[in-house]
Coordinates of C-alpha atoms and ligand atoms in Angstrom, one line a residue:
M1 CA 11.6 -13.1 -16.6
K2 CA 8.7 -15.6 -16.3
I3 CA 5.1 -14.4 -16.7
I4 CA 2.7 -16.6 -14.7
K5 CA -1.0 -16.6 -15.1
S6 CA -2.2 -19.4 -12.9
I7 CA -2.0 -20.1 -9.2
S8 CA -0.9 -23.7 -9.8
E9 CA 2.1 -22.5 -12.0
M10 CA 3.0 -19.8 -9.5
Q11 CA 3.0 -22.4 -6.6
A12 CA 5.2 -24.8 -8.7
F13 CA 7.7 -21.9 -9.5
S14 CA 7.9 -21.2 -5.7
C15 CA 8.0 -24.8 -4.5
E16 CA 11.0 -25.4 -6.8
A17 CA 12.8 -22.4 -5.6
R18 CA 12.1 -23.3 -2.0
S19 CA 13.1 -26.9 -2.5
T20 CA 16.7 -25.8 -3.3
G21 CA 16.8 -23.5 -0.3
E22 CA 16.2 -20.3 -2.3
T23 CA 14.3 -17.4 -0.5
I24 CA 11.5 -15.6 -2.4
G25 CA 10.9 -11.8 -2.0
F26 CA 7.4 -10.8 -3.2
V27 CA 5.9 -7.4 -4.1
P28 CA 2.1 -7.4 -4.5
T29 CA 0.9 -4.6 -6.6
M30 CA -2.2 -3.4 -8.6
G31 CA 0.1 -2.4 -11.5
Y32 CA 0.8 1.0 -13.2
L33 CA 4.1 0.8 -11.6
H34 CA 6.0 3.6 -10.5
E35 CA 9.3 4.3 -8.6
G36 CA 7.7 3.4 -5.3
H37 CA 6.8 -0.1 -6.5
M38 CA 10.3 -0.4 -8.2
S39 CA 12.1 0.4 -5.0
L40 CA 10.2 -2.5 -3.4
A41 CA 11.1 -4.8 -6.2
R42 CA 14.9 -3.8 -6.1
E43 CA 14.8 -4.6 -2.3
A44 CA 13.2 -7.9 -2.9
K45 CA 15.8 -8.7 -5.5
A46 CA 18.6 -7.7 -3.4
K47 CA 17.5 -9.7 -0.2
N48 CA 16.3 -12.8 -1.8
A49 CA 17.4 -15.4 -4.3
K50 CA 14.2 -15.0 -6.3
S51 CA 11.9 -11.9 -6.7
V52 CA 8.2 -12.2 -7.6
L53 CA 5.9 -9.1 -8.4
S54 CA 2.2 -9.6 -8.9
I55 CA -0.1 -7.4 -10.8
F56 CA -3.8 -7.7 -10.1
V57 CA -6.3 -4.8 -9.9
N58 CA -8.4 -6.4 -7.1
P59 CA -12.0 -5.6 -7.5
T60 CA -13.0 -6.6 -4.0
Q61 CA -11.2 -3.7 -2.4
F62 CA -12.9 -1.0 -4.3
G63 CA -16.2 0.3 -3.0
P64 CA -19.3 0.6 -5.5
S65 CA -18.7 4.3 -6.0
E66 CA -14.8 3.9 -6.3
D67 CA -12.5 4.0 -9.2
F68 CA -12.1 0.2 -10.1
A69 CA -13.1 0.7 -13.8
A70 CA -10.9 3.8 -14.2
Y71 CA -8.0 2.5 -12.1
P72 CA -4.9 3.0 -14.5
R73 CA -3.6 0.0 -16.2
D74 CA -0.6 -0.4 -18.4
M75 CA 0.6 -4.1 -18.6
D76 CA 3.1 -3.7 -21.4
G77 CA 4.8 -0.8 -19.6
D78 CA 4.7 -2.7 -16.3
L79 CA 6.3 -5.8 -17.7
E80 CA 9.0 -3.7 -19.4
K81 CA 9.8 -2.1 -15.9
C82 CA 10.0 -5.5 -14.3
E83 CA 12.2 -6.9 -16.9
K84 CA 14.5 -3.9 -16.4
A85 CA 14.5 -4.5 -12.5
R86 CA 15.4 -8.1 -13.3
V87 CA 12.3 -9.4 -11.5
D88 CA 12.4 -13.3 -11.7
A89 CA 8.6 -13.8 -12.0
V90 CA 5.6 -11.6 -12.6
F91 CA 2.3 -13.2 -11.5
V92 CA -0.7 -11.7 -13.4
P93 CA -3.7 -13.7 -12.6
D94 CA -7.2 -12.7 -13.8
A95 CA -10.2 -12.2 -11.8
G96 CA -11.6 -15.7 -12.6
E97 CA -8.4 -17.3 -11.4
M98 CA -8.6 -15.3 -8.1
Y99 CA -12.2 -15.4 -7.5
P100 CA -13.7 -18.6 -9.2
D101 CA -17.4 -19.1 -9.2
G102 CA -18.7 -19.8 -5.6
F103 CA -15.9 -17.9 -4.0
S104 CA -17.1 -17.3 -0.5
T105 CA -14.3 -16.9 2.1
H106 CA -13.0 -13.6 3.5
V107 CA -10.6 -12.3 5.9
D108 CA -11.6 -9.7 8.3
V109 CA -8.9 -8.1 10.5
A110 CA -10.8 -6.5 13.4
G111 CA -9.7 -3.4 15.4
V112 CA -7.1 -1.9 13.2
T113 CA -9.5 -1.6 10.4
D114 CA -12.1 0.4 12.6
V115 CA -10.3 3.8 12.1
M116 CA -9.0 6.0 9.3
E117 CA -9.5 4.4 5.8
G118 CA -11.4 1.5 7.3
I119 CA -14.4 3.7 8.4
R120 CA -14.4 5.7 5.2
R121 CA -13.9 2.9 2.8
P122 CA -16.1 0.1 4.1
G123 CA -15.1 -3.3 3.1
H124 CA -11.8 -2.1 1.6
F125 CA -9.5 -3.9 4.1
R126 CA -11.6 -7.1 3.9
G127 CA -10.9 -7.0 0.2
V128 CA -7.2 -6.2 0.7
A129 CA -6.6 -8.8 3.5
T130 CA -8.3 -11.5 1.4
V131 CA -6.5 -10.9 -1.7
V132 CA -3.2 -10.5 0.0
L133 CA -3.6 -13.9 1.8
K134 CA -4.6 -15.5 -1.5
L135 CA -1.4 -13.9 -3.2
F136 CA 0.7 -15.2 -0.2
N137 CA -0.7 -18.6 -0.6
A138 CA 0.0 -18.6 -4.4
V139 CA 3.6 -17.1 -4.1
M140 CA 4.7 -18.5 -0.7
P141 CA 7.2 -15.8 -0.2
D142 CA 9.8 -15.6 2.7
R143 CA 9.4 -11.8 2.7
A144 CA 6.8 -9.5 1.2
Y145 CA 7.4 -5.8 0.6
F146 CA 5.0 -3.0 1.1
G147 CA 5.3 0.8 1.0
Q148 CA 4.8 3.0 4.0
K149 CA 2.4 5.3 2.1
D150 CA -0.5 2.9 2.6
Y151 CA 0.3 2.8 6.4
Q152 CA -2.9 1.2 7.6
Q153 CA -2.6 -1.5 5.0
T154 CA 0.8 -2.4 6.4
V155 CA -0.6 -2.6 9.9
V156 CA -3.6 -4.8 8.7
I157 CA -1.3 -7.2 6.8
R158 CA 1.3 -7.5 9.6
R159 CA -1.6 -8.3 12.0
M160 CA -3.1 -10.8 9.7
T161 CA 0.4 -12.4 9.2
R162 CA 0.8 -12.7 12.9
D163 CA -2.7 -13.8 13.7
L164 CA -2.8 -16.5 11.0
N165 CA 0.7 -17.8 11.7
L166 CA 2.1 -17.1 8.3
D167 CA 5.6 -18.2 8.2
M168 CA 7.0 -15.1 6.4
E169 CA 8.2 -11.5 7.1
V170 CA 6.3 -8.3 6.2
V171 CA 8.9 -5.6 5.3
V172 CA 7.7 -2.0 5.1
M173 CA 9.9 0.4 3.0
P174 CA 9.8 4.2 3.1
T175 CA 7.4 6.2 1.0
V176 CA 9.1 7.3 -2.4
R177 CA 8.2 10.9 -3.2
D178 CA 8.5 13.1 -6.2
P179 CA 11.1 16.1 -5.7
D180 CA 8.4 18.4 -4.6
G181 CA 7.3 15.9 -1.9
L182 CA 4.2 14.4 -3.4
A183 CA 4.1 10.7 -2.4
M184 CA 4.2 8.5 -5.5
S185 CA 0.9 6.8 -6.2
S186 CA -0.7 5.3 -9.3
R187 CA -3.7 7.6 -8.6
N188 CA -1.4 10.7 -9.2
A189 CA -2.1 9.9 -13.0
Y190 CA -5.7 11.3 -12.3
L191 CA -4.5 14.7 -11.5
S192 CA -4.9 17.6 -13.9
G193 CA -2.0 20.2 -14.3
P194 CA -3.3 22.7 -11.6
E195 CA -4.4 19.8 -9.3
R196 CA -0.8 18.3 -9.6
A197 CA 0.6 21.7 -8.8
A198 CA -1.5 21.9 -5.6
A199 CA -1.0 18.2 -4.4
P200 CA 2.4 18.8 -2.6
V201 CA 0.7 20.8 0.1
I202 CA -0.3 17.4 1.6
Y203 CA 3.4 16.5 2.3
K204 CA 4.2 20.3 3.2
A205 CA 1.4 20.0 5.9
L206 CA 2.8 16.8 7.3
S207 CA 6.3 18.1 7.3
E208 CA 5.2 21.4 9.2
A209 CA 3.3 19.2 11.6
G210 CA 6.5 17.0 12.0
K211 CA 8.6 20.0 12.8
L212 CA 6.2 21.0 15.6
Y213 CA 6.6 17.4 17.0
N214 CA 10.4 17.6 16.6
T215 CA 10.5 20.9 18.6
G216 CA 8.6 19.4 21.6
E217 CA 5.0 19.4 20.9
R218 CA 3.2 16.4 22.1
S219 CA -0.6 17.3 21.7
A220 CA -2.1 15.2 19.0
G221 CA -4.9 18.0 18.7
V222 CA -2.2 20.7 18.0
I223 CA -0.3 18.6 15.5
A224 CA -3.4 17.7 13.5
A225 CA -4.7 21.2 13.5
K226 CA -1.4 22.3 11.9
V227 CA -2.1 19.8 9.0
R228 CA -5.6 21.1 8.6
E229 CA -4.3 24.7 8.6
V230 CA -1.6 24.2 6.1
I231 CA -3.9 22.2 3.8
G232 CA -6.7 24.8 4.3
G233 CA -4.5 27.4 2.7
E234 CA -4.8 25.5 -0.5
P235 CA -8.3 25.9 -1.9
M236 CA -8.0 23.1 -4.5
V237 CA -7.3 20.5 -1.7
N238 CA -10.1 19.4 0.7
I239 CA -8.9 17.5 3.7
E240 CA -10.9 14.5 4.9
Y241 CA -9.0 13.6 8.0
A242 CA -5.7 14.3 9.9
E243 CA -5.2 11.9 12.7
V244 CA -2.5 10.9 15.1
S245 CA -2.7 7.3 16.2
D246 CA -0.6 4.7 17.9
A247 CA 1.8 3.3 15.1
E248 CA 1.0 -0.3 16.0
T249 CA -2.6 -0.5 17.2
L250 CA -3.9 2.6 15.3
A251 CA -5.7 3.7 18.4
P252 CA -6.4 7.4 18.2
L253 CA -4.0 9.4 20.5
R254 CA -4.5 12.6 22.6
Q255 CA -0.9 12.8 23.8
I256 CA 2.0 11.5 21.8
Q257 CA 4.7 9.5 23.6
T258 CA 6.6 7.4 21.1
G259 CA 5.6 5.4 18.1
A260 CA 2.9 7.4 16.5
V261 CA 1.7 7.9 12.9
L262 CA 0.2 11.1 11.5
A263 CA -2.0 10.1 8.7
V264 CA -3.9 12.3 6.2
A265 CA -6.5 11.7 3.5
A266 CA -7.5 14.5 1.1
R267 CA -9.4 15.1 -2.1
I268 CA -8.1 17.1 -5.0
G269 CA -11.1 17.3 -7.5
K270 CA -12.1 13.7 -7.9
T271 CA -8.9 12.2 -6.7
R272 CA -8.5 10.9 -3.3
L273 CA -4.9 10.9 -1.9
I274 CA -3.5 9.5 1.4
D275 CA -0.1 10.1 3.0
N276 CA 1.5 9.9 6.5
I277 CA 4.7 10.4 8.5
L278 CA 5.9 8.7 11.6
L279 CA 6.4 10.8 14.7
Ligands
LIG301 O1 -1.3 -1.7 -2.1 C1 -1.8 -2.2 -3.2 O2 -1.4 -2.0 -4.4 C2 -3.0 -3.2 -2.9 O3 -3.8 -2.8 -1.9 C3 -2.5 -4.7 -2.8 C4 -1.6 -4.9 -1.7 C5 -1.6 -5.0 -4.0 C6 -3.6 -5.6 -2.6 O4 -4.5 -5.6 -3.8

């Protein structure tokens, strides 16, 4: 497994692979790898000649009062996991490599960032879209793999890829969950014992709302109210939003036809978690 720190070396690795007709599958991450990331790495490996995984905790997607400094990091453990998953190259640039002095270009994806996480975390998707485009330009993948847990992120990246004519495919893989339903996330590491015990209520609420949909309910208000009711029964969990939106445009829906996403954000103590299901 190659460990690559510079953009020029990353591009040289990818150019060489592409020159012999090899495809590249890419998994961008902020590290502290869990089974969700590794499922993406395995898919990238299975469907492409070469797999690349990046580890970069991107400062520009964290707000001033968010957890950039505290974000969990474990480079040695991450590299071991990548080695085990037979990742071909791990790209680990530092902040100076990604944002040299004088850096002043940003990617703003309008519309799909004006809802949900976008309005609660101003600047977040600008940071995500900018770093992901830079990572794409460094790795030059044929396919890039993202988890459904960060649903709005997948919509933003798909839109950017389409709008900017990037010649690659964005692949979205199902959310990987612990046996009790909690969506895997690096931020789960922040949860205390009692908080971790309370956290599965988020997926329980989504599942109960999903059952309502499956038995014919089509009112977005009724479905979102079910999520609030179930989460409201767990005093340790404070819901921030439960919203039903068009799965492609993320426009809020009143009545659900087909292709909707039910998304939730909630706080447990100091930890903010998100999750979603497709309806
Ligand atoms: O999903 C993440 O871990 C990050 O937002 C990403 C896509 C690696 C960009 O920093």
